[in-house]
Amino acid sequence: MRTDLFLVPGPVEKKVLSGKTVVIIDVLRASTTVCQALASGARAIIPFDEPGEAAEMRARLGPKDALLAGERDGVKIENFDLGNSPREYTAEVVGGKTIVLTTSNGTRAYNKAAGSSLVLTGGLVNISRVAERVAKSEGDLAILCAGSGGQFSIEDSICGGMLIDKLFLEHKIQMELNDAASLALLLYRSNKKAIRETIAQGEHGRFLNRIGFGEDVTLAAEVDSIPVLPVLKDSRIVIEEEQPPAAE
């Protein structure tokens, strides 16, 4: 399996991801929030690049069925229902609802993956489920780290490295890595005994703590705490349905 990891999504062209299994990673916080929303019973998450696009979609769906969610510079966008803190996405708030979501980094990556054969949302909170699904997929793998403000983020690369490590060691997948994937693997293996501390001390972790979201950083670093498998289908992120076993 050819495995390419991209430290930031900006330079990545859609054709590079075409036909591949793509894992989009935004540990702080879009991936974690998507997982939490679906685990809390949200019907789907529709990702958008811009707030105006998200507001238009929510208007079409109606406030009874959809919630408008998103952030810029880490805080909830004015007049939106929800921000990007996974702690907001309780069953009482999002159960049965469609979430129309726009974030500074994470949701922008989904547009890059148009034309990919399978698009998964990955975070530390669901890393084992993602690894299991990737191991069953066919073709090559691309890991797209959302980064922060167009720059490298340590938490996304550690998560990507952990995914690669699991595929190597637990699923016995033979992979040919690009240099960024090798770097992420080394970064994870060098910090695997202190993942939470490393993420909290990272640039974006420090920023979120400074603006009052330190608990989100802690939640996002809890490995396998939200074991759902979000998959992009028809421009909506939903939980992938379990396939029934083949009849004998």
Tab-separated table of C-alpha atoms in Angstrom:
chain	number	residue	atom	x	y	z
A	1	MET	CA	0.000	0.000	0.000
A	2	ARG	CA	1.401	3.351	-1.027
A	3	THR	CA	0.852	5.780	1.862
A	4	ASP	CA	1.237	9.517	1.410
A	5	LEU	CA	0.802	11.875	4.338
A	6	PHE	CA	0.337	15.582	3.740
A	7	LEU	CA	1.307	17.852	6.620
A	8	VAL	CA	-1.073	20.597	5.407
A	9	PRO	CA	-3.887	20.444	2.817
A	10	GLY	CA	-3.162	23.698	0.984
A	11	PRO	CA	-0.780	22.491	-1.755
A	12	VAL	CA	-2.643	19.197	-2.311
A	13	GLU	CA	-4.522	18.948	-5.601
A	14	LYS	CA	-7.679	16.859	-5.938
A	15	LYS	CA	-6.110	14.679	-8.621
A	16	VAL	CA	-3.450	13.534	-6.132
A	17	LEU	CA	-6.198	12.077	-3.917
A	18	SER	CA	-8.391	10.717	-6.695
A	19	GLY	CA	-9.282	7.038	-6.333
A	20	LYS	CA	-7.516	6.674	-2.974
A	21	THR	CA	-8.680	6.038	0.542
A	22	VAL	CA	-8.354	9.412	2.269
A	23	VAL	CA	-8.235	9.988	6.027
A	24	ILE	CA	-8.824	13.608	7.030
A	25	ILE	CA	-7.337	14.485	10.418
A	26	ASP	CA	-8.062	17.592	12.477
A	27	VAL	CA	-7.516	16.545	16.081
A	28	LEU	CA	-8.107	20.088	17.419
A	29	ARG	CA	-10.960	20.064	16.867
A	30	ALA	CA	-13.109	19.285	13.804
A	31	SER	CA	-12.429	15.534	13.674
A	32	THR	CA	-13.132	15.176	17.381
A	33	THR	CA	-16.309	17.238	17.092
A	34	VAL	CA	-17.560	15.205	14.112
A	35	CYS	CA	-17.036	11.989	16.075
A	36	GLN	CA	-18.769	13.382	19.147
A	37	ALA	CA	-21.731	14.696	17.136
A	38	LEU	CA	-22.321	11.350	15.458
A	39	ALA	CA	-21.865	9.445	18.710
A	40	SER	CA	-24.499	11.739	20.242
A	41	GLY	CA	-27.020	10.848	17.562
A	42	ALA	CA	-26.618	13.540	14.913
A	43	ARG	CA	-27.920	12.277	11.575
A	44	ALA	CA	-25.112	13.803	9.507
A	45	ILE	CA	-22.553	16.589	9.323
A	46	ILE	CA	-22.312	18.665	6.148
A	47	PRO	CA	-18.912	20.393	5.921
A	48	PHE	CA	-18.466	23.766	4.215
A	49	ASP	CA	-15.506	26.037	3.599
A	50	GLU	CA	-17.253	29.325	4.312
A	51	PRO	CA	-19.862	30.543	6.826
A	52	GLY	CA	-22.080	31.994	4.100
A	53	GLU	CA	-22.302	28.641	2.317
A	54	ALA	CA	-23.142	26.913	5.582
A	55	ALA	CA	-25.861	29.452	6.412
A	56	GLU	CA	-27.464	28.978	2.990
A	57	MET	CA	-27.592	25.208	3.445
A	58	ARG	CA	-29.058	25.517	6.931
A	59	ALA	CA	-31.739	27.861	5.526
A	60	ARG	CA	-32.672	25.239	2.928
A	61	LEU	CA	-32.844	22.463	5.506
A	62	GLY	CA	-34.699	24.554	8.082
A	63	PRO	CA	-33.993	25.143	11.783
A	64	LYS	CA	-36.233	22.263	12.831
A	65	ASP	CA	-33.969	19.692	11.184
A	66	ALA	CA	-30.551	21.364	11.112
A	67	LEU	CA	-28.136	23.248	13.331
A	68	LEU	CA	-25.634	25.806	12.090
A	69	ALA	CA	-22.222	25.264	13.644
A	70	GLY	CA	-18.728	26.621	13.249
A	71	GLU	CA	-15.850	28.739	14.448
A	72	ARG	CA	-13.303	31.248	13.341
A	73	ASP	CA	-10.204	31.936	15.417
A	74	GLY	CA	-11.372	29.210	17.781
A	75	VAL	CA	-14.655	30.817	18.878
A	76	LYS	CA	-18.269	30.341	17.787
A	77	ILE	CA	-19.319	32.391	14.787
A	78	GLU	CA	-21.827	35.094	15.676
A	79	ASN	CA	-25.467	33.994	15.325
A	80	PHE	CA	-24.495	30.320	14.852
A	81	ASP	CA	-26.132	27.662	17.015
A	82	LEU	CA	-22.921	25.887	17.995
A	83	GLY	CA	-19.190	26.415	17.904
A	84	ASN	CA	-16.523	23.751	17.399
A	85	SER	CA	-16.200	22.439	20.938
A	86	PRO	CA	-17.039	18.727	21.086
A	87	ARG	CA	-18.429	19.281	24.575
A	88	GLU	CA	-21.346	21.239	23.062
A	89	TYR	CA	-22.493	18.276	20.990
A	90	THR	CA	-24.615	16.415	23.507
A	91	ALA	CA	-27.420	14.025	22.632
A	92	GLU	CA	-29.955	16.563	23.913
A	93	VAL	CA	-28.665	19.228	21.542
A	94	VAL	CA	-27.783	17.333	18.356
A	95	GLY	CA	-29.764	14.079	18.509
A	96	GLY	CA	-31.650	13.568	15.235
A	97	LYS	CA	-30.275	16.795	13.738
A	98	THR	CA	-28.147	17.500	10.683
A	99	ILE	CA	-25.134	19.661	11.573
A	100	VAL	CA	-24.005	22.189	8.973
A	101	LEU	CA	-20.387	22.834	9.970
A	102	THR	CA	-17.664	25.261	8.917
A	103	THR	CA	-14.318	25.527	10.695
A	104	SER	CA	-11.065	27.374	10.142
A	105	ASN	CA	-9.129	24.272	9.107
A	106	GLY	CA	-10.832	20.873	9.221
A	107	THR	CA	-13.908	21.310	7.053
A	108	ARG	CA	-11.890	22.876	4.248
A	109	ALA	CA	-10.040	19.603	3.723
A	110	TYR	CA	-13.138	17.688	2.600
A	111	ASN	CA	-13.408	19.628	-0.640
A	112	LYS	CA	-9.913	18.431	-1.505
A	113	ALA	CA	-11.071	14.807	-1.328
A	114	ALA	CA	-13.723	14.998	-4.044
A	115	GLY	CA	-13.151	12.029	-6.327
A	116	SER	CA	-11.563	9.835	-3.658
A	117	SER	CA	-12.870	6.296	-3.352
A	118	LEU	CA	-13.358	6.480	0.436
A	119	VAL	CA	-13.113	9.484	2.766
A	120	LEU	CA	-12.845	8.884	6.514
A	121	THR	CA	-12.675	11.332	9.406
A	122	GLY	CA	-9.870	10.408	11.764
A	123	GLY	CA	-8.812	11.588	15.183
A	124	LEU	CA	-7.162	10.127	18.231
A	125	VAL	CA	-10.617	9.470	19.667
A	126	ASN	CA	-11.446	6.926	16.920
A	127	ILE	CA	-8.022	5.929	15.638
A	128	SER	CA	-8.453	2.160	15.986
A	129	ARG	CA	-11.745	2.155	14.082
A	130	VAL	CA	-10.132	4.136	11.279
A	131	ALA	CA	-7.142	1.778	11.151
A	132	GLU	CA	-9.449	-1.247	10.944
A	133	ARG	CA	-11.351	0.298	8.036
A	134	VAL	CA	-8.240	1.363	6.160
A	135	ALA	CA	-6.809	-2.140	6.543
A	136	LYS	CA	-9.889	-3.531	4.788
A	137	SER	CA	-9.825	-0.988	1.967
A	138	GLU	CA	-8.304	-1.493	-1.436
A	139	GLY	CA	-5.818	0.761	-3.142
A	140	ASP	CA	-3.512	3.417	-1.795
A	141	LEU	CA	-3.877	5.635	1.253
A	142	ALA	CA	-3.621	9.392	1.641
A	143	ILE	CA	-3.598	10.986	5.094
A	144	LEU	CA	-4.573	14.641	4.923
A	145	CYS	CA	-3.652	16.661	8.010
A	146	ALA	CA	-5.707	19.838	8.398
A	147	GLY	CA	-2.971	21.751	10.187
A	148	SER	CA	-3.665	25.136	11.734
A	149	GLY	CA	-3.889	28.331	9.740
A	150	GLY	CA	-2.184	26.673	6.796
A	151	GLN	CA	0.741	25.606	8.962
A	152	PHE	CA	1.985	22.296	10.374
A	153	SER	CA	0.308	21.108	13.577
A	154	ILE	CA	1.942	18.559	15.849
A	155	GLU	CA	-1.325	16.920	16.942
A	156	ASP	CA	-2.487	16.034	13.415
A	157	SER	CA	0.896	14.612	12.442
A	158	ILE	CA	1.129	12.528	15.625
A	159	CYS	CA	-2.333	11.146	14.885
A	160	GLY	CA	-1.312	10.332	11.310
A	161	GLY	CA	1.799	8.615	12.606
A	162	MET	CA	-0.262	6.583	15.052
A	163	LEU	CA	-2.516	5.433	12.217
A	164	ILE	CA	0.516	4.292	10.207
A	165	ASP	CA	1.962	2.540	13.251
A	166	LYS	CA	-1.280	0.625	13.809
A	167	LEU	CA	-1.447	-0.410	10.171
A	168	PHE	CA	2.124	-1.694	10.348
A	169	LEU	CA	2.030	-3.449	13.722
A	170	GLU	CA	-1.592	-4.460	14.349
A	171	HIS	CA	-2.823	-5.055	10.802
A	172	LYS	CA	0.455	-6.177	9.219
A	173	ILE	CA	-0.013	-3.884	6.221
A	174	GLN	CA	3.082	-3.416	4.102
A	175	MET	CA	3.369	0.249	3.196
A	176	GLU	CA	5.587	2.417	1.060
A	177	LEU	CA	5.755	5.783	2.830
A	178	ASN	CA	6.459	9.241	1.515
A	179	ASP	CA	8.873	11.349	3.569
A	180	ALA	CA	6.108	13.177	5.450
A	181	ALA	CA	4.540	9.847	6.464
A	182	SER	CA	7.919	8.624	7.714
A	183	LEU	CA	8.325	11.860	9.675
A	184	ALA	CA	4.861	11.502	11.236
A	185	LEU	CA	5.594	7.906	12.205
A	186	LEU	CA	8.841	8.969	13.882
A	187	LEU	CA	7.044	11.837	15.646
A	188	TYR	CA	4.403	9.477	17.023
A	189	ARG	CA	6.881	6.832	18.150
A	190	SER	CA	8.986	9.473	19.884
A	191	ASN	CA	5.975	10.834	21.801
A	192	LYS	CA	3.627	7.855	22.188
A	193	LYS	CA	4.076	7.732	25.969
A	194	ALA	CA	3.175	11.399	26.350
A	195	ILE	CA	0.612	12.118	23.629
A	196	ARG	CA	-1.670	14.248	25.786
A	197	GLU	CA	1.177	16.338	27.159
A	198	THR	CA	2.729	16.808	23.711
A	199	ILE	CA	-0.543	17.980	22.196
A	200	ALA	CA	-1.310	20.297	25.107
A	201	GLN	CA	2.143	21.870	24.745
A	202	GLY	CA	1.772	22.277	20.982
A	203	GLU	CA	1.034	25.657	19.450
A	204	HIS	CA	-2.674	25.068	18.825
A	205	GLY	CA	-3.145	23.274	22.133
A	206	ARG	CA	-1.696	26.272	23.964
A	207	PHE	CA	-3.909	28.624	21.963
A	208	LEU	CA	-7.100	26.735	22.776
A	209	ASN	CA	-6.187	26.592	26.446
A	210	ARG	CA	-5.544	30.338	26.429
A	211	ILE	CA	-9.019	31.109	25.050
A	212	GLY	CA	-10.792	28.790	27.462
A	213	PHE	CA	-10.943	25.446	25.635
A	214	GLY	CA	-8.340	23.461	27.547
A	215	GLU	CA	-10.896	20.733	28.280
A	216	ASP	CA	-11.344	20.225	24.538
A	217	VAL	CA	-7.629	19.546	24.188
A	218	THR	CA	-7.810	16.912	26.922
A	219	LEU	CA	-10.876	15.290	25.349
A	220	ALA	CA	-9.316	15.233	21.876
A	221	ALA	CA	-6.218	13.420	23.197
A	222	GLU	CA	-8.190	10.500	24.690
A	223	VAL	CA	-7.326	7.616	22.384
A	224	ASP	CA	-10.295	5.503	21.198
A	225	SER	CA	-12.730	7.294	23.510
A	226	ILE	CA	-15.321	7.871	20.738
A	227	PRO	CA	-15.113	4.705	18.584
A	228	VAL	CA	-17.303	5.734	15.663
A	229	LEU	CA	-16.401	5.577	11.973
A	230	PRO	CA	-17.420	8.744	10.108
A	231	VAL	CA	-17.450	8.392	6.322
A	232	LEU	CA	-18.233	10.993	3.645
A	233	LYS	CA	-21.183	9.955	1.472
A	234	ASP	CA	-22.898	12.308	-0.975
A	235	SER	CA	-21.192	15.328	0.631
A	236	ARG	CA	-22.428	14.343	4.116
A	237	ILE	CA	-20.421	12.792	6.930
A	238	VAL	CA	-22.320	9.864	8.432
A	239	ILE	CA	-21.535	6.762	10.449
A	240	GLU	CA	-20.608	3.962	8.090
A	241	GLU	CA	-23.156	1.195	8.282
A	242	GLU	CA	-21.888	-2.195	9.297
A	243	GLN	CA	-21.822	-4.597	6.364
A	244	PRO	CA	-23.686	-7.863	7.010
A	245	PRO	CA	-21.512	-10.991	6.881
A	246	ALA	CA	-21.474	-12.818	3.582
A	247	ALA	CA	-23.854	-15.790	3.376
A	248	GLU	CA	-22.151	-19.149	3.397
